[in-house]
Amino acid sequence: MAGEDPKNMMDGNYGNGVAYRNGHSGMNGNHGNGLPASAADSQAGAAPEIGERLGLPPEIEHITFGYLPLSKLIVRLVQETFNGLNEVINEMSDLQVSQSSHHSSANNLDPHVNGNGIVHNSQANVQKKLRILNFAQDRRAQFIKILVLSQWSRQADAISKVIDLKVWLDGQKRIYDEASVWMGELKRVLAPLKMPNPDLKTALEALSLGKASWLPDLGYIPPKPLSSREILKALRNINTLLSIRLNLHEKIPPSFRNFTIESGRAIFRVCDEFEVELSIADEDPQSQLYFIDFRFTFSPASAEIPGGRIRDEIEGKTNDALKREGLNGCYEFLHDLVLTHKLSILRTQAYEMARGLWSQHLKVEAVHRSLVVQYWLNRPGGKNWVEVGIRRKRIQRSPQNSANEDSPHIALRWFRSGKEVTAFEINLRLGDLSLQKILKQVIAMHTNSILDQVATKLREGLVYSKRILKLRHVASISEPLNATLFVQLTTSKAVKMVQEPVTGRFALQPSSSLYNQVEKELNNLADPGSEISTRLATLRAIVSLDEVETRAQIHGWEVLKSLNPGQDTIRHLFSYDALRTRFFRRKDWSRSWILAFTTGLMRDSWWIVELKEKKAEAESWGQLGNPTSRVGPNFKVAYRIPMTGFKSLVTDPSYSTLAQVERVAVGMISQYIDTHQLNVREIPHKLVLAPVNLPRPRSAVLNLRLTHKRDPAKLQSQTPMSLPWANEIITVTFQGTELATNCAIHTIAARLTTPIPNIRSLTSKIDYSIAFHPRSGEFAFRALTSVGASTIPLLLQRLSSIERLVQFFAIIKHHDLSCSAVSLTHLEFVYASSPSTLKATIHFFLDLPMRISFDTGNPHLRIQDSLTPLLRSPGGLHLVIKLLRATLPLLRAFSAMECAHASDNMSILPRSAVWYQVRYQNPRGRIELRLRQRRDGLMWFVDALGAAEGENASEKAKQRIKNLKSGVGGKWQWMGNEVVASTTEMEDLMRRIDEVYGSGNEEKDEAVQNAPTGKKRKAEDEVVVLE
């Protein structure tokens, strides 16, 4: 097997140290008969130490690269066999075998048909047999090869040593070849540096005699030295010749057009590169210009080039260029020299930076004449680098010389995340070379680009595009640390993001544990420009959520952290811009309603969410505004809470904001439940937005029409509604919550088509729960409901109460009575004012039956229980008032009689409001009094006076009875044994009757007759309190 490691098949630690004897692999934790890997490594490491102590050469390298264990080959072959067998079985199952048509043969005499009726020699059966045989034969061949390899591996130890020896010999041969090549190259490089042997004979002769005999003497006469005047004249002539030549005969390159002529030389200046001084040696314009001096005009290069080999080389090359190509050749040579020198300076600076502060974050490579500097080595994502080199491009010259020429210059290429950036401007400052400044400019542009992308993506959200929160990007072209991004997270918190230029790591200020965690995430992003905005948006959501949660707990809200639905549910329930969500609930709210706060780049939103009643605390949610059962099985509906002003997009977690959110949420919940109730009751209604009232949000007013006000079945009321409404319109307005009970306050207003008479006199007596307008007939009342409860049942009950109240007003007015206190639950009126003021109170509570009550000491307390059923009868209050007036004299007489008699002598039994019994013990007697209708009025019928006419009656009692029957002293009439009297005469009649039954005790009777009149008045006025 090619690439097989023979030593892996043997004992001990070979190759990767996991193969052992008998082919066992260390992967399964079995050592076989060999040693563990750690033991073998220790033995192998001890061998070189022993060899060094004995003075032996080191061992040759053991080759392990490319070796594979035999066990891996066997495992792969077994796996391949298993997979192939599955494929063969599947192919055989796809072949259909025909059934035999002779099933009648019970003994299966046909030898080609088995007991199941399958034909052995069918085509499909033959194919199956061939397929399984071919597979078995192929696998057998492969396993034979494995067997051969396993037998061969028993001798792998010796072959491995041969391989190691062969590699070592090849390495030694390669070393000898490289040594010979290196020596030849060294000889070639040192050839120009070799100096000739000194000529000592000529040197001695020249030093001693001042001449050399072998040098010929040409007999030249030395010129006379020039005077200062002559030198000045010669320099002026040269200046003139240079001026004429340069202006008339020479073709000056565009870069050499900045020159001056002085001191017999022309000084050509190239900005930020060099200055060269040239002169002439002949007046002929066609003669050559010669090199005089050269200086660099940029830093950090030295201005003067010292004399020596380098200067001589520059002078020779310049003169050759001037001879061949003139000024253009001179410029090209010197310009190319300066560019090369600048690149070498930048390369030196790059290596110094890589060894200094930028260590481990900068990689410098010199590629030909270019310099490649990679920055931010440890940042994830694509590589970032700059290439500084020489570029040639075509430049449009001045109109005087419009020819296009190639002008090489130093240029920079910038690669950001592996892609070249073409549209950028950078000042290389070639007059003051500094790679650090160049690199800082590039990094500043990179940082500005990242921060600008982040700011652009953040401005896609409304909170920053509408400038509700501040977002400011400060750019810098030279210093990366001055490039910052200021992001206001909430109304009270902000963060500033900067990028460190050396490492490329982002930092958030001010520092906190949360910001440090976000920094780690930012510094692990492969594409920060497109991903940082998401992290900052999430950070804003977290900070905003934390502030709201803290203030909500102080406000008394319960944070429902257990409700944590999935992102899909959140997106369906609220919106796609919700990055974080938190749920809240007031403790006194219904369990079916909760508050939700969502935050994102688009806006901060508050929501009301209704849960199903059976699972009010479920964690799945419904579709906002469009409830659907597919979103969450335990959610019904969710609506956004409208906010105005600054709070419409960003939540200021103040007490007033949360109070406003709670107020609007309660109103929305109440209106939602009310509309649901109206739909169930089939009552037409409409929600109308109230006018804008900043800074509060616009609230909706619920208008409903009672088209079925006379249909008790649909109103679910016990009495039909007969109150005359104007257009049958009722307005329900939410007014906030009550601080004490945290109940929702609703104002319900309607208008009567016919105003109530004398309502002005009653308005001062009506309590705060209801108000009437005297002229327009409009009335309004307050309704308090718990959050989550409907106002409609209470509204209908209150309307019924108002209808009853208006009816009572009419009845009281009809009887010329006055009201002393009015509310939606009770009505108090005065039905008697002389000799004392007597009041009756009618109670009509929402959940209790209507009843009547009297104050302590009122005579009608005796029949209070009898009047209550009459109040609920069809006659109602009208009948009760008539009875109050009709029974008042009688009940006053009863009170006086009870004061005059001992408690055990007389008892009064009211059978009903119109039927009474008076029983006496001494003398024994019984009187029955009934109130009946006679002619046009009510009359009292008094019966059973015979007890006072018996044998035991005294003479005075009999005389009084005669006087009573004869009508002496009274205006009543006798009808047989009954006395018929009007209601106003009952007090006097009962006094006379009481005198009759009180005559058994003569002394007492005398005392009563002789009693002063003041005592009598006291008996009439005194009131007995009955239990």
Short mmCIF file of C-alpha atoms in Angstrom, two decimals, residues 424-758:
data_model
loop_
_atom_site.label_atom_id
_atom_site.label_comp_id
_atom_site.label_asym_id
_atom_site.label_seq_id
_atom_site.Cartn_x
_atom_site.Cartn_y
_atom_site.Cartn_z
CA PHE A 424 -10.07 57.28 -1.23
CA GLU A 425 -7.70 60.20 -0.78
CA ILE A 426 -4.57 60.13 1.32
CA ASN A 427 -1.70 62.56 1.81
CA LEU A 428 1.54 60.57 1.67
CA ARG A 429 3.60 63.63 2.69
CA LEU A 430 6.52 62.67 0.50
CA GLY A 431 8.52 65.65 1.74
CA ASP A 432 8.45 64.29 5.29
CA LEU A 433 8.37 60.52 5.06
CA SER A 434 6.65 58.75 7.98
CA LEU A 435 5.12 55.35 7.54
CA GLN A 436 3.43 55.66 10.94
CA LYS A 437 1.57 58.78 9.84
CA ILE A 438 0.61 57.14 6.55
CA LEU A 439 -0.63 54.04 8.35
CA LYS A 440 -2.57 56.14 10.86
CA GLN A 441 -4.30 57.94 8.00
CA VAL A 442 -5.29 54.60 6.47
CA ILE A 443 -6.48 53.25 9.82
CA ALA A 444 -8.38 56.50 10.46
CA MET A 445 -10.16 56.09 7.11
CA HIS A 446 -10.87 52.46 7.97
CA THR A 447 -12.27 53.44 11.35
CA ASN A 448 -14.31 56.25 9.81
CA SER A 449 -15.71 53.82 7.27
CA ILE A 450 -16.74 51.34 9.97
CA LEU A 451 -18.29 53.99 12.20
CA ASP A 452 -20.05 55.59 9.24
CA GLN A 453 -21.56 52.23 8.26
CA VAL A 454 -22.69 51.69 11.83
CA ALA A 455 -24.22 55.17 12.03
CA THR A 456 -25.97 54.70 8.66
CA LYS A 457 -27.53 51.43 9.75
CA LEU A 458 -28.57 52.88 13.11
CA ARG A 459 -30.23 55.81 11.32
CA GLU A 460 -32.50 53.34 9.57
CA GLY A 461 -34.42 53.22 12.86
CA LEU A 462 -36.88 55.97 13.65
CA VAL A 463 -35.37 56.70 17.07
CA TYR A 464 -32.20 57.99 15.39
CA SER A 465 -33.51 59.12 12.00
CA LYS A 466 -36.00 61.46 13.67
CA ARG A 467 -33.27 62.63 16.07
CA ILE A 468 -35.18 61.61 19.13
CA LEU A 469 -31.98 60.07 20.43
CA LYS A 470 -28.60 61.58 19.60
CA LEU A 471 -26.27 59.84 17.15
CA ARG A 472 -23.08 61.70 16.27
CA HIS A 473 -20.12 60.45 14.22
CA VAL A 474 -16.93 62.48 14.64
CA ALA A 475 -14.49 61.72 11.80
CA SER A 476 -10.72 62.20 11.77
CA ILE A 477 -8.32 62.00 8.83
CA SER A 478 -5.07 61.75 10.74
CA GLU A 479 -5.62 60.33 14.22
CA PRO A 480 -7.80 57.18 14.53
CA LEU A 481 -8.43 57.73 18.25
CA ASN A 482 -10.19 61.01 17.43
CA ALA A 483 -12.76 59.17 15.31
CA THR A 484 -15.66 58.41 17.66
CA LEU A 485 -19.30 57.40 17.47
CA PHE A 486 -21.58 58.83 20.14
CA VAL A 487 -24.77 56.80 20.58
CA GLN A 488 -27.50 57.82 22.99
CA LEU A 489 -29.08 54.60 24.24
CA THR A 490 -31.89 56.03 26.35
CA THR A 491 -32.96 59.41 27.61
CA SER A 492 -30.49 59.10 30.47
CA LYS A 493 -27.66 56.89 29.18
CA ALA A 494 -25.23 57.16 26.25
CA VAL A 495 -22.12 55.36 25.04
CA LYS A 496 -19.11 56.44 23.00
CA MET A 497 -17.36 53.91 20.76
CA VAL A 498 -13.72 54.24 19.65
CA GLN A 499 -11.31 51.92 17.90
CA GLU A 500 -7.75 51.43 19.09
CA PRO A 501 -5.44 52.02 16.04
CA VAL A 502 -2.73 49.47 16.86
CA THR A 503 -4.82 46.42 17.73
CA GLY A 504 -8.05 47.38 15.98
CA ARG A 505 -10.09 46.55 19.09
CA PHE A 506 -13.25 48.50 19.86
CA ALA A 507 -13.84 50.14 23.20
CA LEU A 508 -17.01 51.52 24.79
CA GLN A 509 -16.96 54.43 27.20
CA PRO A 510 -17.82 54.70 30.04
CA SER A 511 -16.76 51.29 31.23
CA SER A 512 -19.21 48.89 32.86
CA SER A 513 -19.74 45.15 33.13
CA LEU A 514 -22.43 45.24 30.46
CA TYR A 515 -20.33 47.35 28.11
CA ASN A 516 -17.33 45.06 28.65
CA GLN A 517 -19.41 42.09 27.57
CA VAL A 518 -20.55 43.95 24.47
CA GLU A 519 -16.92 44.90 23.72
CA LYS A 520 -15.99 41.22 23.60
CA GLU A 521 -18.75 40.58 21.11
CA LEU A 522 -17.72 43.56 18.96
CA ASN A 523 -14.09 42.45 18.86
CA ASN A 524 -15.10 38.97 17.68
CA LEU A 525 -17.09 40.19 14.67
CA ALA A 526 -15.72 39.31 11.25
CA ASP A 527 -17.53 42.21 9.53
CA PRO A 528 -17.86 44.97 12.12
CA GLY A 529 -19.21 47.53 9.68
CA SER A 530 -22.41 45.59 9.07
CA GLU A 531 -22.73 43.74 12.40
CA ILE A 532 -21.90 46.33 15.05
CA SER A 533 -25.16 48.17 14.47
CA THR A 534 -27.08 45.04 15.45
CA ARG A 535 -25.07 44.71 18.66
CA LEU A 536 -25.55 48.37 19.55
CA ALA A 537 -29.26 48.09 18.84
CA THR A 538 -29.40 45.08 21.14
CA LEU A 539 -27.42 47.01 23.77
CA ARG A 540 -29.89 49.89 23.53
CA ALA A 541 -32.75 47.43 23.95
CA ILE A 542 -31.11 45.83 27.02
CA VAL A 543 -30.38 49.18 28.69
CA SER A 544 -33.85 50.51 27.92
CA LEU A 545 -35.46 47.32 29.19
CA ASP A 546 -33.39 47.42 32.38
CA GLU A 547 -34.41 51.01 33.12
CA VAL A 548 -38.08 50.32 32.48
CA GLU A 549 -38.00 47.14 34.58
CA THR A 550 -36.37 48.95 37.51
CA ARG A 551 -38.82 51.85 37.41
CA ALA A 552 -41.78 49.50 36.92
CA GLN A 553 -40.95 47.59 40.09
CA ILE A 554 -40.74 50.86 42.00
CA HIS A 555 -44.08 51.85 40.46
CA GLY A 556 -45.65 48.69 41.87
CA TRP A 557 -45.77 46.56 38.73
CA GLU A 558 -45.06 42.87 38.79
CA VAL A 559 -42.37 41.73 36.33
CA LEU A 560 -43.36 38.47 34.62
CA LYS A 561 -39.93 37.04 33.86
CA SER A 562 -41.36 33.56 33.45
CA LEU A 563 -43.11 34.64 30.26
CA ASN A 564 -40.38 34.12 27.69
CA PRO A 565 -41.88 33.16 24.30
CA GLY A 566 -39.77 32.37 21.26
CA GLN A 567 -38.65 34.87 18.65
CA ASP A 568 -41.16 33.63 16.07
CA THR A 569 -43.98 34.19 18.52
CA ILE A 570 -42.64 37.65 19.39
CA ARG A 571 -42.46 38.63 15.72
CA HIS A 572 -45.99 37.42 15.05
CA LEU A 573 -47.38 38.98 18.19
CA PHE A 574 -45.74 42.40 18.08
CA SER A 575 -43.52 43.41 15.15
CA TYR A 576 -40.28 42.48 13.46
CA ASP A 577 -38.34 45.36 15.04
CA ALA A 578 -38.83 44.16 18.61
CA LEU A 579 -35.37 43.19 19.89
CA ARG A 580 -36.30 42.73 23.55
CA THR A 581 -39.63 42.18 25.30
CA ARG A 582 -40.71 42.24 28.91
CA PHE A 583 -44.13 41.59 30.42
CA PHE A 584 -45.68 43.35 33.43
CA ARG A 585 -48.90 43.17 35.42
CA ARG A 586 -50.55 45.20 38.14
CA LYS A 587 -51.38 43.02 41.11
CA ASP A 588 -54.98 44.24 41.24
CA TRP A 589 -55.61 43.70 37.53
CA SER A 590 -57.52 40.81 36.05
CA ARG A 591 -55.36 37.74 35.47
CA SER A 592 -56.35 37.79 31.82
CA TRP A 593 -54.64 41.11 31.03
CA ILE A 594 -50.95 42.02 31.15
CA LEU A 595 -48.69 44.78 29.84
CA ALA A 596 -45.86 44.19 27.39
CA PHE A 597 -42.91 46.49 26.65
CA THR A 598 -40.99 46.05 23.40
CA THR A 599 -37.91 47.98 22.36
CA GLY A 600 -35.95 48.20 19.14
CA LEU A 601 -34.44 50.62 16.66
CA MET A 602 -37.79 51.66 15.27
CA ARG A 603 -39.47 52.54 18.55
CA ASP A 604 -40.24 51.63 22.12
CA SER A 605 -43.79 50.36 22.39
CA TRP A 606 -46.22 49.44 25.11
CA TRP A 607 -48.85 46.80 24.49
CA ILE A 608 -51.86 45.37 26.24
CA VAL A 609 -52.13 41.60 25.87
CA GLU A 610 -55.11 39.45 26.71
CA LEU A 611 -54.58 35.87 27.80
CA LYS A 612 -57.13 33.14 27.71
CA GLU A 613 -59.04 32.66 30.94
CA LYS A 614 -58.08 29.04 31.53
CA LYS A 615 -54.38 29.70 31.14
CA ALA A 616 -53.96 33.33 32.01
CA GLU A 617 -50.23 33.01 32.58
CA ALA A 618 -49.39 31.08 29.44
CA GLU A 619 -46.21 31.85 27.57
CA SER A 620 -47.55 31.76 24.01
CA TRP A 621 -48.97 34.78 22.29
CA GLY A 622 -51.45 35.95 19.69
CA GLN A 623 -51.29 38.17 16.63
CA LEU A 624 -51.44 41.91 17.33
CA GLY A 625 -54.64 43.49 16.19
CA ASN A 626 -55.57 40.35 14.29
CA PRO A 627 -55.94 37.51 16.82
CA THR A 628 -55.25 34.10 15.44
CA SER A 629 -55.11 30.71 17.12
CA ARG A 630 -52.10 29.63 15.09
CA VAL A 631 -49.69 31.98 16.84
CA GLY A 632 -50.23 30.79 20.38
CA PRO A 633 -52.84 28.51 21.90
CA ASN A 634 -53.15 30.66 25.06
CA PHE A 635 -53.29 34.15 23.59
CA LYS A 636 -56.27 36.08 22.34
CA VAL A 637 -55.24 39.59 21.29
CA ALA A 638 -52.59 42.30 21.70
CA TYR A 639 -52.82 46.01 20.93
CA ARG A 640 -50.26 48.80 20.87
CA ILE A 641 -50.77 51.56 23.43
CA PRO A 642 -50.67 54.93 21.60
CA MET A 643 -48.28 57.51 23.00
CA THR A 644 -47.74 61.12 22.00
CA GLY A 645 -44.86 63.54 21.92
CA PHE A 646 -41.39 62.41 22.87
CA LYS A 647 -42.76 59.24 24.45
CA SER A 648 -44.27 58.06 21.17
CA LEU A 649 -41.01 56.47 19.98
CA VAL A 650 -38.72 56.37 23.01
CA THR A 651 -39.88 55.63 26.52
CA ASP A 652 -38.68 57.92 29.28
CA PRO A 653 -38.90 55.57 32.30
CA SER A 654 -40.18 58.20 34.67
CA TYR A 655 -43.02 57.93 37.15
CA SER A 656 -45.26 60.17 35.05
CA THR A 657 -44.63 58.10 31.90
CA LEU A 658 -45.43 54.81 33.59
CA ALA A 659 -48.51 56.37 35.17
CA GLN A 660 -49.62 57.56 31.75
CA VAL A 661 -48.97 54.12 30.24
CA GLU A 662 -51.01 52.52 32.99
CA ARG A 663 -53.83 55.00 32.53
CA VAL A 664 -54.04 54.50 28.77
CA ALA A 665 -53.73 50.73 29.13
CA VAL A 666 -56.60 50.60 31.61
CA GLY A 667 -58.70 52.69 29.24
CA MET A 668 -57.93 50.45 26.26
CA ILE A 669 -58.66 47.30 28.24
CA SER A 670 -61.96 48.71 29.43
CA GLN A 671 -62.98 49.84 25.96
CA TYR A 672 -61.98 46.52 24.42
CA ILE A 673 -64.06 44.60 26.97
CA ASP A 674 -66.97 47.04 26.57
CA THR A 675 -67.01 46.68 22.79
CA HIS A 676 -66.91 42.92 23.18
CA GLN A 677 -69.89 43.05 25.53
CA LEU A 678 -71.77 45.32 23.13
CA ASN A 679 -71.13 42.91 20.29
CA VAL A 680 -72.46 40.04 22.36
CA ARG A 681 -75.58 42.04 23.30
CA GLU A 682 -75.98 43.25 19.67
CA ILE A 683 -75.94 46.89 20.69
CA PRO A 684 -74.67 49.27 17.95
CA HIS A 685 -71.60 51.22 18.99
CA LYS A 686 -68.69 53.19 17.63
CA LEU A 687 -65.31 54.30 18.96
CA VAL A 688 -64.49 57.92 18.18
CA LEU A 689 -61.07 59.45 18.83
CA ALA A 690 -61.18 62.42 21.12
CA PRO A 691 -59.48 65.67 20.01
CA VAL A 692 -55.71 65.87 20.47
CA ASN A 693 -54.86 66.92 23.99
CA LEU A 694 -51.09 67.10 24.31
CA PRO A 695 -49.11 65.84 26.10
CA ARG A 696 -51.66 63.12 26.76
CA PRO A 697 -52.38 60.63 23.98
CA ARG A 698 -55.65 60.70 22.15
CA SER A 699 -58.26 58.59 23.90
CA ALA A 700 -61.26 56.97 22.30
CA VAL A 701 -64.84 57.74 23.29
CA LEU A 702 -67.36 54.93 23.10
CA ASN A 703 -70.73 55.90 21.65
CA LEU A 704 -73.52 53.34 21.81
CA ARG A 705 -77.11 53.41 20.62
CA LEU A 706 -79.80 51.66 22.65
CA THR A 707 -82.03 50.68 19.77
CA HIS A 708 -83.46 47.85 21.87
CA LYS A 709 -83.97 49.84 25.03
CA ARG A 710 -87.48 48.43 25.40
CA ASP A 711 -86.26 44.87 24.95
CA PRO A 712 -85.26 43.52 28.38
CA ALA A 713 -84.07 40.23 26.92
CA LYS A 714 -81.34 41.86 24.88
CA LEU A 715 -80.43 44.32 27.62
CA GLN A 716 -80.44 41.52 30.17
CA SER A 717 -82.30 43.79 32.54
CA GLN A 718 -85.26 42.95 34.79
CA THR A 719 -87.31 45.99 33.82
CA PRO A 720 -87.86 47.48 30.37
CA MET A 721 -86.00 50.66 29.57
CA SER A 722 -88.46 53.48 29.03
CA LEU A 723 -86.27 56.50 29.65
CA PRO A 724 -86.65 58.95 26.74
CA TRP A 725 -83.19 59.44 25.26
CA ALA A 726 -82.18 61.98 22.65
CA ASN A 727 -81.27 59.94 19.55
CA GLU A 728 -80.77 57.05 21.95
CA ILE A 729 -77.01 57.87 22.10
CA ILE A 730 -74.96 57.20 25.23
CA THR A 731 -71.32 58.30 25.55
CA VAL A 732 -68.84 56.36 27.68
CA THR A 733 -65.57 58.16 28.39
CA PHE A 734 -62.62 56.77 30.32
CA GLN A 735 -61.38 59.25 32.95
CA GLY A 736 -58.48 57.42 34.57
CA THR A 737 -58.03 55.26 37.63
CA GLU A 738 -58.88 55.75 41.27
CA LEU A 739 -55.78 55.79 43.43
CA ALA A 740 -57.35 54.14 46.45
CA THR A 741 -58.83 51.09 44.71
CA ASN A 742 -57.03 51.32 41.33
CA CYS A 743 -60.40 50.88 39.63
CA ALA A 744 -61.17 52.31 36.21
CA ILE A 745 -63.23 55.50 36.30
CA HIS A 746 -65.76 55.97 33.48
CA THR A 747 -68.03 58.91 32.84
CA ILE A 748 -71.33 57.96 31.18
CA ALA A 749 -73.33 60.82 29.66
CA ALA A 750 -76.72 60.98 27.99
CA ARG A 751 -79.45 63.52 27.34
CA LEU A 752 -83.14 63.49 28.17
CA THR A 753 -85.54 64.66 25.51
CA THR A 754 -87.76 66.11 28.21
CA PRO A 755 -85.90 67.80 31.07
CA ILE A 756 -86.99 66.91 34.59
CA PRO A 757 -89.18 69.59 36.18
CA ASN A 758 -87.61 71.52 39.05
#
